[in-house]
PDB file of C-alpha atoms in Angstrom:
ATOM      1  CA  MET A 461      18.829 101.210   3.402  1.00 63.00           C
ATOM      2  CA  GLN A 462      16.057 100.374   0.961  1.00 74.00           C
ATOM      3  CA  GLU A 463      14.581 103.220  -1.070  1.00 93.00           C
ATOM      4  CA  MET A 464      11.073 104.363  -0.103  1.00 96.00           C
ATOM      5  CA  LYS A 465       8.362 106.249  -1.985  1.00 97.00           C
ATOM      6  CA  PHE A 466       5.130 107.793  -0.813  1.00 98.00           C
ATOM      7  CA  THR A 467       1.905 106.379  -2.230  1.00 98.00           C
ATOM      8  CA  LYS A 468       1.048 109.812  -3.665  1.00 98.00           C
ATOM      9  CA  GLU A 469       4.080 109.513  -5.964  1.00 98.00           C
ATOM     10  CA  THR A 470       2.349 106.602  -7.740  1.00 98.00           C
ATOM     11  CA  ARG A 471      -1.140 108.119  -7.973  1.00 98.00           C
ATOM     12  CA  CYS A 472      -2.637 108.433 -11.479  1.00 98.00           C
ATOM     13  CA  PHE A 473      -5.956 109.780 -12.767  1.00 98.00           C
ATOM     14  CA  LYS A 474      -7.861 109.478 -16.020  1.00 98.00           C
ATOM     15  CA  ILE A 475     -11.297 110.960 -16.707  1.00 97.00           C
ATOM     16  CA  SER A 476     -13.218 110.366 -19.904  1.00 96.00           C
ATOM     17  CA  ARG A 477     -16.668 110.391 -21.471  1.00 95.00           C
ATOM     18  CA  VAL A 478     -18.604 107.288 -22.442  1.00 94.00           C
ATOM     19  CA  PHE A 479     -19.059 107.284 -26.214  1.00 93.00           C
ATOM     20  CA  PRO A 480     -21.436 105.143 -28.315  1.00 92.00           C
ATOM     21  CA  THR A 481     -18.544 102.916 -29.431  1.00 94.00           C
ATOM     22  CA  ASP A 482     -17.747 102.172 -25.743  1.00 94.00           C
ATOM     23  CA  VAL A 483     -21.114 100.648 -24.776  1.00 96.00           C
ATOM     24  CA  ASN A 484     -22.527  97.135 -24.933  1.00 95.00           C
ATOM     25  CA  ASN A 485     -26.008  95.953 -25.894  1.00 95.00           C
ATOM     26  CA  HIS A 486     -27.293  97.133 -22.470  1.00 95.00           C
ATOM     27  CA  ASP A 487     -26.203 100.700 -23.291  1.00 96.00           C
ATOM     28  CA  THR A 488     -23.611 100.644 -20.497  1.00 96.00           C
ATOM     29  CA  LEU A 489     -19.827 100.818 -20.663  1.00 97.00           C
ATOM     30  CA  PHE A 490     -18.412  97.546 -22.041  1.00 95.00           C
ATOM     31  CA  GLY A 491     -16.676  95.709 -19.192  1.00 94.00           C
ATOM     32  CA  GLY A 492     -13.727  94.672 -21.362  1.00 95.00           C
ATOM     33  CA  LYS A 493     -13.016  98.308 -22.243  1.00 96.00           C
ATOM     34  CA  LEU A 494     -13.068  99.268 -18.572  1.00 97.00           C
ATOM     35  CA  MET A 495     -10.770  96.358 -17.678  1.00 96.00           C
ATOM     36  CA  SER A 496      -8.304  97.429 -20.369  1.00 96.00           C
ATOM     37  CA  ASP A 497      -8.346 101.011 -19.053  1.00 97.00           C
ATOM     38  CA  MET A 498      -7.824  99.700 -15.503  1.00 97.00           C
ATOM     39  CA  ASP A 499      -4.772  97.648 -16.509  1.00 97.00           C
ATOM     40  CA  ASP A 500      -3.400 100.615 -18.455  1.00 97.00           C
ATOM     41  CA  ILE A 501      -3.617 103.099 -15.579  1.00 98.00           C
ATOM     42  CA  ALA A 502      -2.395 100.530 -13.028  1.00 98.00           C
ATOM     43  CA  SER A 503       0.690  99.890 -15.168  1.00 98.00           C
ATOM     44  CA  ILE A 504       1.509 103.597 -15.046  1.00 98.00           C
ATOM     45  CA  SER A 505       1.285 103.638 -11.240  1.00 98.00           C
ATOM     46  CA  ALA A 506       3.564 100.586 -11.116  1.00 98.00           C
ATOM     47  CA  SER A 507       6.120 102.216 -13.409  1.00 97.00           C
ATOM     48  CA  LYS A 508       6.050 105.428 -11.366  1.00 97.00           C
ATOM     49  CA  LEU A 509       7.081 103.409  -8.312  1.00 97.00           C
ATOM     50  CA  CYS A 510       9.967 101.456  -9.813  1.00 96.00           C
ATOM     51  CA  ARG A 511      10.903 103.433 -12.980  1.00 96.00           C
ATOM     52  CA  VAL A 512      11.631 100.193 -14.869  1.00 95.00           C
ATOM     53  CA  THR A 513       9.498  97.786 -16.870  1.00 94.00           C
ATOM     54  CA  ALA A 514       6.630  96.479 -14.762  1.00 96.00           C
ATOM     55  CA  VAL A 515       4.459  93.640 -16.048  1.00 97.00           C
ATOM     56  CA  THR A 516       1.014  92.522 -14.923  1.00 96.00           C
ATOM     57  CA  ALA A 517       1.316  89.321 -12.893  1.00 94.00           C
ATOM     58  CA  SER A 518      -2.337  89.051 -11.891  1.00 92.00           C
ATOM     59  CA  THR A 519      -5.626  90.864 -11.742  1.00 93.00           C
ATOM     60  CA  ASP A 520      -7.841  90.154  -8.779  1.00 88.00           C
ATOM     61  CA  SER A 521     -11.516  89.992  -9.563  1.00 81.00           C
ATOM     62  CA  VAL A 522     -12.842  93.205 -11.002  1.00 91.00           C
ATOM     63  CA  ASP A 523     -15.904  94.129  -9.012  1.00 92.00           C
ATOM     64  CA  PHE A 524     -18.455  95.972 -11.152  1.00 95.00           C
ATOM     65  CA  LEU A 525     -20.622  97.743  -8.572  1.00 97.00           C
ATOM     66  CA  TYR A 526     -22.696 100.135 -10.701  1.00 96.00           C
ATOM     67  CA  PRO A 527     -23.175 100.370 -14.460  1.00 97.00           C
ATOM     68  CA  ILE A 528     -21.579 103.290 -16.262  1.00 97.00           C
ATOM     69  CA  ARG A 529     -23.962 104.944 -18.709  1.00 96.00           C
ATOM     70  CA  PRO A 530     -23.508 107.277 -21.687  1.00 96.00           C
ATOM     71  CA  ILE A 531     -24.668 110.206 -19.489  1.00 95.00           C
ATOM     72  CA  ASP A 532     -21.763 109.526 -17.086  1.00 97.00           C
ATOM     73  CA  SER A 533     -18.123 110.435 -17.037  1.00 97.00           C
ATOM     74  CA  VAL A 534     -15.789 107.685 -15.894  1.00 97.00           C
ATOM     75  CA  SER A 535     -12.872 108.523 -13.617  1.00 98.00           C
ATOM     76  CA  LEU A 536     -10.117 106.018 -12.919  1.00 98.00           C
ATOM     77  CA  GLU A 537      -7.710 106.474 -10.038  1.00 98.00           C
ATOM     78  CA  SER A 538      -4.802 104.138  -9.342  1.00 98.00           C
ATOM     79  CA  PHE A 539      -1.963 103.929  -6.851  1.00 98.00           C
ATOM     80  CA  VAL A 540       0.443 101.396  -5.387  1.00 98.00           C
ATOM     81  CA  THR A 541      -0.929 100.074  -2.087  1.00 98.00           C
ATOM     82  CA  TRP A 542       1.727  97.535  -1.064  1.00 97.00           C
ATOM     83  CA  THR A 543       5.187  96.370  -2.093  1.00 97.00           C
ATOM     84  CA  GLY A 544       7.108  93.129  -1.745  1.00 94.00           C
ATOM     85  CA  LYS A 545      10.673  92.530  -2.915  1.00 95.00           C
ATOM     86  CA  SER A 546       9.981  92.836  -6.649  1.00 95.00           C
ATOM     87  CA  SER A 547       6.191  92.831  -6.795  1.00 95.00           C
ATOM     88  CA  MET A 548       3.614  95.460  -5.978  1.00 97.00           C
ATOM     89  CA  GLU A 549      -0.128  95.660  -5.527  1.00 97.00           C
ATOM     90  CA  VAL A 550      -1.929  98.450  -7.389  1.00 98.00           C
ATOM     91  CA  PHE A 551      -5.475  99.512  -6.511  1.00 98.00           C
ATOM     92  CA  VAL A 552      -7.802 100.949  -9.155  1.00 98.00           C
ATOM     93  CA  LYS A 553     -10.946 102.820  -8.177  1.00 98.00           C
ATOM     94  CA  VAL A 554     -13.516 103.726 -10.830  1.00 98.00           C
ATOM     95  CA  ILE A 555     -15.957 106.564 -10.148  1.00 98.00           C
ATOM     96  CA  ARG A 556     -18.938 107.236 -12.343  1.00 98.00           C
ATOM     97  CA  GLU A 557     -20.349 110.748 -12.319  1.00 98.00           C
ATOM     98  CA  ASP A 558     -23.765 111.592 -13.714  1.00 97.00           C
ATOM     99  CA  LEU A 559     -22.918 114.643 -15.806  1.00 97.00           C
ATOM    100  CA  ARG A 560     -26.444 116.021 -15.392  1.00 97.00           C
ATOM    101  CA  SER A 561     -26.904 115.710 -11.621  1.00 98.00           C
ATOM    102  CA  GLY A 562     -23.278 115.545 -10.442  1.00 97.00           C
ATOM    103  CA  GLU A 563     -24.010 112.380  -8.421  1.00 98.00           C
ATOM    104  CA  ARG A 564     -20.919 110.179  -8.001  1.00 98.00           C
ATOM    105  CA  LYS A 565     -20.671 106.483  -7.156  1.00 98.00           C
ATOM    106  CA  ILE A 566     -17.844 103.979  -6.939  1.00 98.00           C
ATOM    107  CA  ALA A 567     -18.613 101.984 -10.100  1.00 98.00           C
ATOM    108  CA  ALA A 568     -15.811  99.398  -9.920  1.00 97.00           C
ATOM    109  CA  THR A 569     -12.690  98.396  -8.000  1.00 97.00           C
ATOM    110  CA  SER A 570      -9.809  96.041  -8.586  1.00 97.00           C
ATOM    111  CA  PHE A 571      -6.373  95.090  -7.325  1.00 97.00           C
ATOM    112  CA  LEU A 572      -3.626  94.204  -9.798  1.00 97.00           C
ATOM    113  CA  THR A 573      -0.180  92.793  -9.098  1.00 96.00           C
ATOM    114  CA  PHE A 574       2.854  93.896 -11.087  1.00 97.00           C
ATOM    115  CA  VAL A 575       6.452  92.675 -11.071  1.00 97.00           C
ATOM    116  CA  ALA A 576       9.433  94.944 -11.786  1.00 97.00           C
ATOM    117  CA  LEU A 577      11.886  93.549 -14.347  1.00 97.00           C
ATOM    118  CA  ASN A 578      15.398  94.472 -15.400  1.00 95.00           C
ATOM    119  CA  GLU A 579      16.634  94.584 -19.003  1.00 94.00           C
ATOM    120  CA  HIS A 580      17.021  90.766 -18.930  1.00 96.00           C
ATOM    121  CA  ASN A 581      13.395  90.305 -17.818  1.00 95.00           C
ATOM    122  CA  LYS A 582      14.458  89.199 -14.334  1.00 97.00           C
ATOM    123  CA  PRO A 583      12.660  90.457 -11.196  1.00 97.00           C
ATOM    124  CA  ILE A 584      14.489  93.230  -9.379  1.00 96.00           C
ATOM    125  CA  PRO A 585      14.084  94.938  -5.975  1.00 96.00           C
ATOM    126  CA  ILE A 586      11.718  97.897  -5.832  1.00 97.00           C
ATOM    127  CA  PRO A 587      11.222 100.850  -3.473  1.00 97.00           C
ATOM    128  CA  GLN A 588       8.944 100.242  -0.509  1.00 97.00           C
ATOM    129  CA  ILE A 589       5.660 102.153  -0.415  1.00 97.00           C
ATOM    130  CA  VAL A 590       4.794 104.552   2.410  1.00 97.00           C
ATOM    131  CA  PRO A 591       1.063 105.243   2.851  1.00 97.00           C
ATOM    132  CA  GLU A 592      -0.036 108.601   4.282  1.00 97.00           C
ATOM    133  CA  THR A 593      -3.810 109.061   4.056  1.00 97.00           C
ATOM    134  CA  GLU A 594      -6.418 107.024   5.923  1.00 97.00           C
ATOM    135  CA  GLU A 595      -7.502 105.329   2.673  1.00 96.00           C
ATOM    136  CA  GLU A 596      -3.883 104.480   1.771  1.00 97.00           C
ATOM    137  CA  ARG A 597      -3.150 103.099   5.261  1.00 97.00           C
ATOM    138  CA  LYS A 598      -6.291 100.918   5.247  1.00 97.00           C
ATOM    139  CA  LEU A 599      -5.362  99.407   1.873  1.00 97.00           C
ATOM    140  CA  PHE A 600      -1.748  98.910   3.021  1.00 97.00           C
ATOM    141  CA  GLU A 601      -2.811  97.201   6.277  1.00 96.00           C
ATOM    142  CA  THR A 602      -5.143  94.773   4.483  1.00 96.00           C
ATOM    143  CA  ALA A 603      -2.727  93.961   1.639  1.00 95.00           C
ATOM    144  CA  GLU A 604      -0.965  91.050   3.337  1.00 92.00           C
ATOM    145  CA  HIS A 605      -4.227  89.073   3.483  1.00 94.00           C
ATOM    146  CA  ARG A 606      -4.902  89.736  -0.226  1.00 93.00           C
ATOM    147  CA  THR A 607      -1.340  88.704  -1.069  1.00 91.00           C
ATOM    148  CA  GLU A 608      -1.761  85.372   0.732  1.00 91.00           C
ATOM    149  CA  MET A 609      -5.062  84.771  -1.071  1.00 92.00           C
ATOM    150  CA  ARG A 610      -3.333  85.486  -4.422  1.00 90.00           C
ATOM    151  CA  LYS A 611      -0.530  83.029  -3.680  1.00 90.00           C
ATOM    152  CA  HIS A 612      -3.051  80.333  -2.787  1.00 93.00           C
ATOM    153  CA  ARG A 613      -5.147  81.052  -5.904  1.00 90.00           C
ATOM    154  CA  ARG A 614      -2.038  80.909  -8.107  1.00 90.00           C
ATOM    155  CA  GLU A 615      -1.034  77.524  -6.662  1.00 92.00           C
ATOM    156  CA  GLU A 616      -4.559  76.203  -7.258  1.00 93.00           C
ATOM    157  CA  SER A 617      -4.520  77.586 -10.822  1.00 92.00           C
ATOM    158  CA  LYS A 618      -1.253  75.769 -11.558  1.00 91.00           C
ATOM    159  CA  LYS A 619      -2.701  72.488 -10.261  1.00 92.00           C
ATOM    160  CA  PHE A 620      -5.858  73.003 -12.288  1.00 93.00           C
ATOM    161  CA  ALA A 621      -3.847  73.747 -15.440  1.00 92.00           C
ATOM    162  CA  ASP A 622      -2.312  70.264 -15.205  1.00 91.00           C
ATOM    163  CA  TYR A 623      -5.765  68.823 -16.030  1.00 91.00           C
ATOM    164  CA  LEU A 624      -6.314  70.987 -19.095  1.00 92.00           C
ATOM    165  CA  VAL A 625      -5.478  69.776 -22.590  1.00 91.00           C
ATOM    166  CA  THR A 626      -3.498  71.746 -25.137  1.00 91.00           C
ATOM    167  CA  LYS A 627      -4.666  69.800 -28.162  1.00 91.00           C
ATOM    168  CA  TYR A 628      -7.066  71.677 -30.448  1.00 92.00           C
ATOM    169  CA  PRO A 629     -10.467  70.027 -31.104  1.00 91.00           C
ATOM    170  CA  TRP A 630      -9.718  69.731 -34.832  1.00 94.00           C
ATOM    171  CA  GLU A 631      -6.436  67.861 -34.317  1.00 92.00           C
TER     172      GLU A 631
END
């Protein structure tokens, strides 16, 4: 029988302030910094599921819904939403909280796919995820559609890459 883990066993949280070095010329959190933090926390959720090396295979579009300002805290939450044989989907939810008013908004969301690897960098079987809450079940139930879209996008990306040149302009 295949091992199973509850979604809550993969849940991770990180809350931080927005500092002057974190903002762009619009005085909002730099998107690249947020994307790096999202990949970081998602990788921890992935590792908590499989307890081996897990590498990022893809990042679905990061949807920036509301800007994060220096007066906000930024809270990242991640958890595994779906599992295949060796791959898993990890959801990251970003909440901004106005530290003056206490108002919270979902500032960004993203889905990332990770693959579990053995010591020879070969994909290996992983535990299956068991959702419990309403939010976890909804994400689990809709994961198959996202997985199919990812497969299609990856195939299209490979075809597109065949048209790209690898020669540098100065060569």
